[in-house]
Short mmCIF file of N, CA and C in Angstrom, two decimals:
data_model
loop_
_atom_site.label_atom_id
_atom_site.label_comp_id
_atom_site.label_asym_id
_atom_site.label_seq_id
_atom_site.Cartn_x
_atom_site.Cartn_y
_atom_site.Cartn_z
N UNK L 1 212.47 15.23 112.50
CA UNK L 1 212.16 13.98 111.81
C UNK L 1 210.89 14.18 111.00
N UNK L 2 211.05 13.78 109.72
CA UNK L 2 210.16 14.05 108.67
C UNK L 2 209.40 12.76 108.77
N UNK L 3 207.80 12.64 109.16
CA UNK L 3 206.89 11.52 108.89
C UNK L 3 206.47 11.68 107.30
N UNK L 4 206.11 10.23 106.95
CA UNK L 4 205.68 10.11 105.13
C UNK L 4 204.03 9.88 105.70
N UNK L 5 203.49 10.14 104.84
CA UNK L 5 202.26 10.44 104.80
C UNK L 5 201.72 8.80 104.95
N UNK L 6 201.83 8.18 104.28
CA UNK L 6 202.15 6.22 104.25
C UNK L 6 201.72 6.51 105.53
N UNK L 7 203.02 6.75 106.72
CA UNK L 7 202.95 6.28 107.90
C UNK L 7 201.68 6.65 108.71
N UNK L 8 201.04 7.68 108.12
CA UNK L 8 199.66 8.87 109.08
C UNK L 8 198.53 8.11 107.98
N UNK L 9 198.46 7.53 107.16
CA UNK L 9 197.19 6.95 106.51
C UNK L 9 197.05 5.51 106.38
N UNK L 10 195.85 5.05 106.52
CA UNK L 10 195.57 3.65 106.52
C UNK L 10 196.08 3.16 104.72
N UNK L 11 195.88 1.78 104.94
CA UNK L 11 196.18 1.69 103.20
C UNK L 11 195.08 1.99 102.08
N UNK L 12 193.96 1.91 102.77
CA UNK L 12 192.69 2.29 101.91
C UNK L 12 192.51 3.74 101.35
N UNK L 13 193.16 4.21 102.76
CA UNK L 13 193.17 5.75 102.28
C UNK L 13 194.19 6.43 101.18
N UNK L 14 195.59 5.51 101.61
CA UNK L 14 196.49 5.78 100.40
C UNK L 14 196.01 5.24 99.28
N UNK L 15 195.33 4.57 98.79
CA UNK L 15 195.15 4.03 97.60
C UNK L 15 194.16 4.79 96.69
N UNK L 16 193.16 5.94 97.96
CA UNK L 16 192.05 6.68 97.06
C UNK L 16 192.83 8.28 97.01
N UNK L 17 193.91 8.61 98.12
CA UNK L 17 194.55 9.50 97.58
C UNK L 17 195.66 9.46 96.34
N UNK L 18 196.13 8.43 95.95
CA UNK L 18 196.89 7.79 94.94
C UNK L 18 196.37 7.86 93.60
N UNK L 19 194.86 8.13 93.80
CA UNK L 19 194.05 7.72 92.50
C UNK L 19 193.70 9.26 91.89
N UNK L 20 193.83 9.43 90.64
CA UNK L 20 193.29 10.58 89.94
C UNK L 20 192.15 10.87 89.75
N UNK L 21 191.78 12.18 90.08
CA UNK L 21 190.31 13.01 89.56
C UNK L 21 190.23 13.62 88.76
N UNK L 22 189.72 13.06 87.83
CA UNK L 22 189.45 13.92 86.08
C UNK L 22 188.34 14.95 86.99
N UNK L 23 187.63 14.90 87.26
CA UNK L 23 186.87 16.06 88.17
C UNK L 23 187.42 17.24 88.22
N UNK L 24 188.13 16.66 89.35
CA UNK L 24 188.88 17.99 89.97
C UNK L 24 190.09 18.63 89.45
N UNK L 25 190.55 17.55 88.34
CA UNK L 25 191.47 18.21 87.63
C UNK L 25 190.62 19.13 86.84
N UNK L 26 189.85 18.84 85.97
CA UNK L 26 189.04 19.84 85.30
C UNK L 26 188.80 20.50 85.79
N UNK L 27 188.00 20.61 86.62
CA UNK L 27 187.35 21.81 87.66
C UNK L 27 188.89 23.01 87.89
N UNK L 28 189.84 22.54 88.04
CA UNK L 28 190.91 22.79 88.28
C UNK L 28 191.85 23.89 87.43
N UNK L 29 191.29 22.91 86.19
CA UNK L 29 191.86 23.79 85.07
C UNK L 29 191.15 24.64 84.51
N UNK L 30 189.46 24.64 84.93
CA UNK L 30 188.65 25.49 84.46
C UNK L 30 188.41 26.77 85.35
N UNK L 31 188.88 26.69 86.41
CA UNK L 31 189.18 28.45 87.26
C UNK L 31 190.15 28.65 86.75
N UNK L 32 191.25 28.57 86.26
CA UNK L 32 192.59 28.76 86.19
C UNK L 32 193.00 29.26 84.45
N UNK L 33 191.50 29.50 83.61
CA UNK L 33 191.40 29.50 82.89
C UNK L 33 190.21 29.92 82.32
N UNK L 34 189.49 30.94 83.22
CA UNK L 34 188.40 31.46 82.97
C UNK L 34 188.23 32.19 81.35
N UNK L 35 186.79 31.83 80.85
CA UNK L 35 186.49 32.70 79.87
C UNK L 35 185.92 33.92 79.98
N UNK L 36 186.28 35.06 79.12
CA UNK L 36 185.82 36.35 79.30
C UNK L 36 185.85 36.87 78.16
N UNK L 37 184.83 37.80 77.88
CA UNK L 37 184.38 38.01 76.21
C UNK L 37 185.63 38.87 75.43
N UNK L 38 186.37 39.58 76.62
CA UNK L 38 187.19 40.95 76.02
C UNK L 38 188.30 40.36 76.15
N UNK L 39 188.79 39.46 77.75
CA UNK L 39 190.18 39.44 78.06
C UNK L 39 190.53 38.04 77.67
N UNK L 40 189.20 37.27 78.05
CA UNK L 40 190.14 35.63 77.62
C UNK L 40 188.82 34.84 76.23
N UNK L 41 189.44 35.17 75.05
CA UNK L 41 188.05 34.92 74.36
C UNK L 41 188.02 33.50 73.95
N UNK L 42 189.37 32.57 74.66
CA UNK L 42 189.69 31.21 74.01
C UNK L 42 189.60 30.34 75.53
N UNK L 43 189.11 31.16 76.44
CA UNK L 43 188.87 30.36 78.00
C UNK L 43 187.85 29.21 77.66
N UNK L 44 187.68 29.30 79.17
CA UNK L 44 186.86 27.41 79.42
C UNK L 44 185.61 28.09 80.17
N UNK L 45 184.50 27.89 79.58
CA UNK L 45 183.05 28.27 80.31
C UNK L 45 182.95 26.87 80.92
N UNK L 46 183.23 27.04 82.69
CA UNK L 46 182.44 26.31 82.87
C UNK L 46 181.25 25.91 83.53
N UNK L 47 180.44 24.37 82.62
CA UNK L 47 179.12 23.74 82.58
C UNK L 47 179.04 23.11 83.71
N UNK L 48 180.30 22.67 84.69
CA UNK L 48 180.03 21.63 85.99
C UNK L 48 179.46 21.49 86.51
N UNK L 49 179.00 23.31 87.17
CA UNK L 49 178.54 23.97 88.15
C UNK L 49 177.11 23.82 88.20
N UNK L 50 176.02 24.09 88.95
CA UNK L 50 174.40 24.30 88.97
C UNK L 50 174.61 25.45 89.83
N UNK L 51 173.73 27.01 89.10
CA UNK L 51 173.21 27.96 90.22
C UNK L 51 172.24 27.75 90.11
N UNK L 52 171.12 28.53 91.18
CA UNK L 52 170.09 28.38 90.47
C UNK L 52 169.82 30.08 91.37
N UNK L 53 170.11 30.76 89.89
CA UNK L 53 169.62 32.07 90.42
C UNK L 53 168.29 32.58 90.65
N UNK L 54 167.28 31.96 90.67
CA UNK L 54 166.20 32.25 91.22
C UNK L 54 165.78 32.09 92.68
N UNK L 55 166.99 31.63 93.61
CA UNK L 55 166.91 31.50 94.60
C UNK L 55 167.91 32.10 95.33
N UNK L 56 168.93 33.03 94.60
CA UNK L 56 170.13 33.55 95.22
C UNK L 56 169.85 34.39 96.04
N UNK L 57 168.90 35.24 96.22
CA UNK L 57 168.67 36.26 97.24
C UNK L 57 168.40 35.53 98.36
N UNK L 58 167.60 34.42 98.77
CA UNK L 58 167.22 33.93 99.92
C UNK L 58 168.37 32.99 100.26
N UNK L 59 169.38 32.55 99.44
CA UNK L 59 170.28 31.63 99.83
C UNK L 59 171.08 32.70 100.25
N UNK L 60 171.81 33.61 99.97
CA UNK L 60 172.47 34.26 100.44
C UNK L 60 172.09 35.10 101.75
N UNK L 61 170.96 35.23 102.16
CA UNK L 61 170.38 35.91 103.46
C UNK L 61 170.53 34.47 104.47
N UNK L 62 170.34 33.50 104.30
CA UNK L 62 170.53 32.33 105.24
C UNK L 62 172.12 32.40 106.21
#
């Protein structure tokens, strides 16, 4: 017996899984579509993100 998802979520919850994320769609389409100078020269750089490489050595030892 196949349960619907309806039945395992409140209605509040169906209504914010129901709803679209321009976010995460972007985000989405922007791995899936990486830019690269040689192989993809018409990709998507993306700006979403924050590193902050002046701190990558100690974030990565944590």
């Amino acid at each position: 017996m196949t349960v619907s998802v309806s039945q395992n979520l409140s209605l509040r919850a169906q209504q914010s899984v129901s709803k679209k994320n321009p976010t995460a769609d972007g985000m989405s389409l922007a791995s899936k579509n990486k830019y690269d100078c040689s192989h993809n020269p018409s990709g998507i750089v993306n700006l979403g993100v924050a590193e902050n490489h002046l701190m990558k050595n100690e974030l990565r030892d944590i």
